[in-house]
Short mmCIF file of C-alpha atoms in Angstrom, two decimals:
data_model
loop_
_atom_site.label_atom_id
_atom_site.label_comp_id
_atom_site.label_asym_id
_atom_site.label_seq_id
_atom_site.Cartn_x
_atom_site.Cartn_y
_atom_site.Cartn_z
CA UNK A 988 58.44 47.89 82.78
CA UNK A 989 56.54 48.77 79.63
CA UNK A 990 55.66 52.36 78.85
CA UNK A 991 53.22 53.91 76.42
CA UNK A 992 56.10 54.92 74.13
CA UNK A 993 58.37 52.49 72.28
CA UNK A 994 60.87 55.33 71.83
CA UNK A 995 60.99 55.93 75.58
CA UNK A 996 61.25 52.17 76.24
CA UNK A 997 64.23 51.91 73.88
CA UNK A 998 65.97 54.88 75.53
CA UNK A 999 65.46 53.31 78.97
CA UNK A 1000 66.75 49.96 77.71
CA UNK A 1001 69.97 51.50 76.36
CA UNK A 1002 70.62 53.76 79.36
CA UNK A 1003 70.07 50.82 81.75
CA UNK A 1004 73.00 49.03 80.10
CA UNK A 1005 75.37 51.50 81.76
CA UNK A 1006 77.14 50.27 84.94
CA UNK A 1007 75.21 50.98 88.13
CA UNK A 1008 72.10 52.18 86.31
CA UNK A 1009 68.83 50.36 87.00
CA UNK A 1010 65.65 50.80 85.01
CA UNK A 1011 64.12 53.31 87.43
CA UNK A 1012 67.21 55.51 87.24
CA UNK A 1013 67.27 55.00 83.47
CA UNK A 1014 63.68 56.26 83.31
CA UNK A 1015 64.56 59.41 85.26
CA UNK A 1016 67.56 60.05 83.02
CA UNK A 1017 65.55 59.46 79.84
CA UNK A 1018 62.87 61.92 80.96
CA UNK A 1019 65.56 64.44 81.90
CA UNK A 1020 67.21 64.09 78.49
CA UNK A 1021 63.85 64.62 76.80
CA UNK A 1022 63.45 67.93 78.64
CA UNK A 1023 66.84 69.28 77.56
CA UNK A 1024 67.19 71.95 74.90
CA UNK A 1025 68.25 70.65 71.48
CA UNK A 1026 71.66 72.31 71.78
CA UNK A 1027 72.28 70.54 75.10
CA UNK A 1028 71.41 67.17 73.58
CA UNK A 1029 73.69 67.88 70.62
CA UNK A 1030 76.56 68.77 72.96
CA UNK A 1031 76.06 65.54 74.91
CA UNK A 1032 75.93 63.43 71.75
CA UNK A 1033 79.05 65.17 70.43
CA UNK A 1034 80.93 64.50 73.67
CA UNK A 1035 79.99 60.81 73.57
CA UNK A 1036 80.92 60.53 69.90
CA UNK A 1037 84.33 62.13 70.49
CA UNK A 1038 84.86 59.84 73.47
CA UNK A 1039 84.80 56.91 71.06
CA UNK A 1040 86.43 58.43 68.00
CA UNK A 1041 89.08 60.80 69.36
CA UNK A 1042 90.16 59.47 72.77
CA UNK A 1043 93.42 57.51 72.51
CA UNK A 1044 95.26 55.01 74.66
CA UNK A 1045 98.68 56.47 75.48
CA UNK A 1046 101.42 54.62 73.61
CA UNK A 1047 103.74 54.90 76.60
CA UNK A 1048 101.65 54.15 79.70
CA UNK A 1049 98.22 53.00 78.40
CA UNK A 1050 96.43 55.89 80.12
CA UNK A 1051 93.68 57.70 78.21
CA UNK A 1052 94.78 60.71 76.21
CA UNK A 1053 93.64 63.23 73.61
CA UNK A 1054 96.96 62.64 71.83
CA UNK A 1055 99.02 59.51 71.03
CA UNK A 1056 101.17 60.14 74.14
CA UNK A 1057 99.51 61.55 77.27
CA UNK A 1058 100.41 64.81 78.99
CA UNK A 1059 101.85 62.96 81.99
CA UNK A 1060 104.33 61.03 79.85
CA UNK A 1061 105.35 64.14 77.88
CA UNK A 1062 105.75 66.33 80.97
CA UNK A 1063 109.49 66.99 81.52
CA UNK A 1064 108.80 67.91 85.14
CA UNK A 1065 107.65 64.38 85.96
CA UNK A 1066 110.18 61.86 87.27
CA UNK A 1067 110.38 59.33 84.45
CA UNK A 1068 112.58 57.03 86.51
CA UNK A 1069 109.70 56.47 88.95
CA UNK A 1070 106.91 54.24 87.61
CA UNK A 1071 103.65 53.54 89.41
CA UNK A 1072 101.96 50.36 88.18
CA UNK A 1073 98.15 50.41 88.43
CA UNK A 1074 95.28 48.17 87.41
CA UNK A 1075 93.31 50.62 85.30
CA UNK A 1076 92.80 54.25 84.32
CA UNK A 1077 90.53 54.99 87.29
CA UNK A 1078 93.52 54.37 89.56
CA UNK A 1079 95.58 56.98 87.69
CA UNK A 1080 92.79 59.50 88.28
CA UNK A 1081 92.60 58.58 91.97
CA UNK A 1082 96.36 58.89 92.53
CA UNK A 1083 96.62 62.15 90.59
CA UNK A 1084 93.91 63.61 92.85
CA UNK A 1085 96.21 63.11 95.87
CA UNK A 1086 98.93 65.40 94.42
CA UNK A 1087 101.46 63.13 96.16
CA UNK A 1088 103.00 61.47 93.11
CA UNK A 1089 105.29 63.07 90.54
CA UNK A 1090 106.38 60.05 88.55
CA UNK A 1091 104.78 58.34 85.57
CA UNK A 1092 102.36 55.44 85.33
CA UNK A 1093 101.90 52.09 83.68
CA UNK A 1094 98.32 50.87 83.33
CA UNK A 1095 98.06 47.08 83.19
CA UNK A 1096 94.46 46.93 82.00
CA UNK A 1097 93.58 44.38 84.67
CA UNK A 1098 95.24 41.92 87.05
CA UNK A 1099 96.19 38.27 86.76
CA UNK A 1100 93.13 36.15 87.52
CA UNK A 1101 93.28 32.53 86.30
CA UNK A 1102 89.70 31.88 87.47
CA UNK A 1103 88.55 34.62 85.05
CA UNK A 1104 90.88 33.47 82.29
CA UNK A 1105 93.19 36.48 82.62
CA UNK A 1106 96.88 35.65 82.38
CA UNK A 1107 99.97 37.85 82.00
CA UNK A 1108 99.60 37.82 78.22
CA UNK A 1109 96.22 39.57 78.44
CA UNK A 1110 97.78 42.53 80.27
CA UNK A 1111 100.36 45.13 79.24
CA UNK A 1112 103.11 43.43 81.26
CA UNK A 1113 105.43 42.78 78.33
CA UNK A 1114 105.42 46.48 77.50
CA UNK A 1115 106.22 47.30 81.14
CA UNK A 1116 109.16 44.88 81.16
CA UNK A 1117 110.36 46.28 77.83
CA UNK A 1118 110.33 49.85 79.19
CA UNK A 1119 112.27 48.81 82.27
CA UNK A 1120 114.82 46.91 80.18
CA UNK A 1121 115.39 49.81 77.79
CA UNK A 1122 115.25 52.82 80.14
CA UNK A 1123 116.86 53.79 83.45
CA UNK A 1124 114.31 53.18 86.21
CA UNK A 1125 115.05 53.93 89.86
CA UNK A 1126 111.84 52.68 91.45
CA UNK A 1127 108.68 50.81 90.52
CA UNK A 1128 105.69 51.28 92.84
CA UNK A 1129 103.15 48.45 92.78
CA UNK A 1130 99.77 50.08 93.45
CA UNK A 1131 97.42 47.19 92.78
CA UNK A 1132 94.32 46.10 94.73
CA UNK A 1133 94.90 44.34 98.05
CA UNK A 1134 93.34 41.11 96.83
CA UNK A 1135 94.69 37.63 96.09
CA UNK A 1136 94.74 38.53 92.39
CA UNK A 1137 96.47 41.83 93.10
CA UNK A 1138 99.11 40.13 95.25
CA UNK A 1139 99.64 37.47 92.58
CA UNK A 1140 100.21 40.16 89.97
CA UNK A 1141 102.55 42.06 92.29
CA UNK A 1142 104.69 38.97 92.83
CA UNK A 1143 104.78 38.16 89.11
CA UNK A 1144 106.00 41.67 88.33
CA UNK A 1145 108.54 41.58 91.15
CA UNK A 1146 110.01 38.32 89.89
CA UNK A 1147 110.54 39.84 86.45
CA UNK A 1148 112.00 43.23 87.42
CA UNK A 1149 113.70 42.88 90.82
CA UNK A 1150 117.15 42.54 89.25
CA UNK A 1151 116.63 45.48 86.89
CA UNK A 1152 115.51 48.33 89.16
CA UNK A 1153 116.98 49.65 92.39
CA UNK A 1154 113.71 49.62 94.35
CA UNK A 1155 110.44 47.76 93.98
CA UNK A 1156 107.92 49.09 96.49
CA UNK A 1157 104.26 48.61 97.32
CA UNK A 1158 101.79 51.12 98.70
CA UNK A 1159 101.28 50.97 102.47
CA UNK A 1160 98.46 48.78 103.74
CA UNK A 1161 96.40 51.68 105.01
CA UNK A 1162 94.09 50.64 102.21
CA UNK A 1163 91.71 47.91 103.34
CA UNK A 1164 92.01 44.36 102.06
CA UNK A 1165 89.97 43.97 98.89
CA UNK A 1166 89.49 47.73 98.53
CA UNK A 1167 89.88 49.36 95.12
CA UNK A 1168 92.10 52.45 94.87
CA UNK A 1169 89.37 54.50 93.19
CA UNK A 1170 87.15 54.14 96.27
CA UNK A 1171 89.90 55.11 98.74
CA UNK A 1172 89.77 58.69 100.00
CA UNK A 1173 92.52 61.02 98.80
CA UNK A 1174 94.16 61.47 102.21
CA UNK A 1175 94.44 57.72 102.86
CA UNK A 1176 95.69 57.03 99.35
CA UNK A 1177 98.22 59.87 99.56
CA UNK A 1178 99.56 58.56 102.86
CA UNK A 1179 99.78 55.04 101.41
CA UNK A 1180 101.93 56.38 98.58
CA UNK A 1181 104.19 58.38 100.88
CA UNK A 1182 104.47 55.48 103.32
CA UNK A 1183 105.15 52.84 100.67
CA UNK A 1184 107.39 49.97 101.70
CA UNK A 1185 109.98 47.77 100.04
CA UNK A 1186 108.09 44.97 98.32
CA UNK A 1187 110.42 42.20 99.43
CA UNK A 1188 110.11 43.32 103.07
CA UNK A 1189 106.33 43.59 102.86
CA UNK A 1190 106.06 40.21 101.12
CA UNK A 1191 108.22 38.51 103.76
CA UNK A 1192 106.04 39.88 106.58
CA UNK A 1193 102.86 38.61 104.95
CA UNK A 1194 104.18 35.13 104.16
#
């Protein structure tokens, strides 16, 4: 799709690189941006710039944060002996929206997937195991996708921590097989957290 303006074409090309954005949507967005007031464009550019330059990865849980350690990890009202292990930051946002979890998180940054060349060493698993070894932890909740890769990662974690924590649990299977947490409605996700089951029991039933 060639337009009469190289500047517009370049804007469309860059916007279309964003996930889920096709060229037609990119065109609409580019035209909308062109119609904005200068101050609105400056505010948008500033927000994007700060997103890259000032947004940190939390040193404790690997969540995103404005500071070196996120507000969840520094909150004394959170139960720091309850850790919820998730695939990525979008899952933290989804679980927080349920208001059913008062522990802390550990973001893996992915799941084990040999076919995609992702092994344990590519994830933040060593940091998770280090935290569990060095701090009192009552329960670890495995809240990973209900996929083969998610189950593989769950089992790998369980093998490494089962003798170090009192309870290893997994969210209830109210979430459909293959479904990502971020696309699960808040009520279903909240119930899955509340109704979580012992991992060993759940694993035995499914094998």
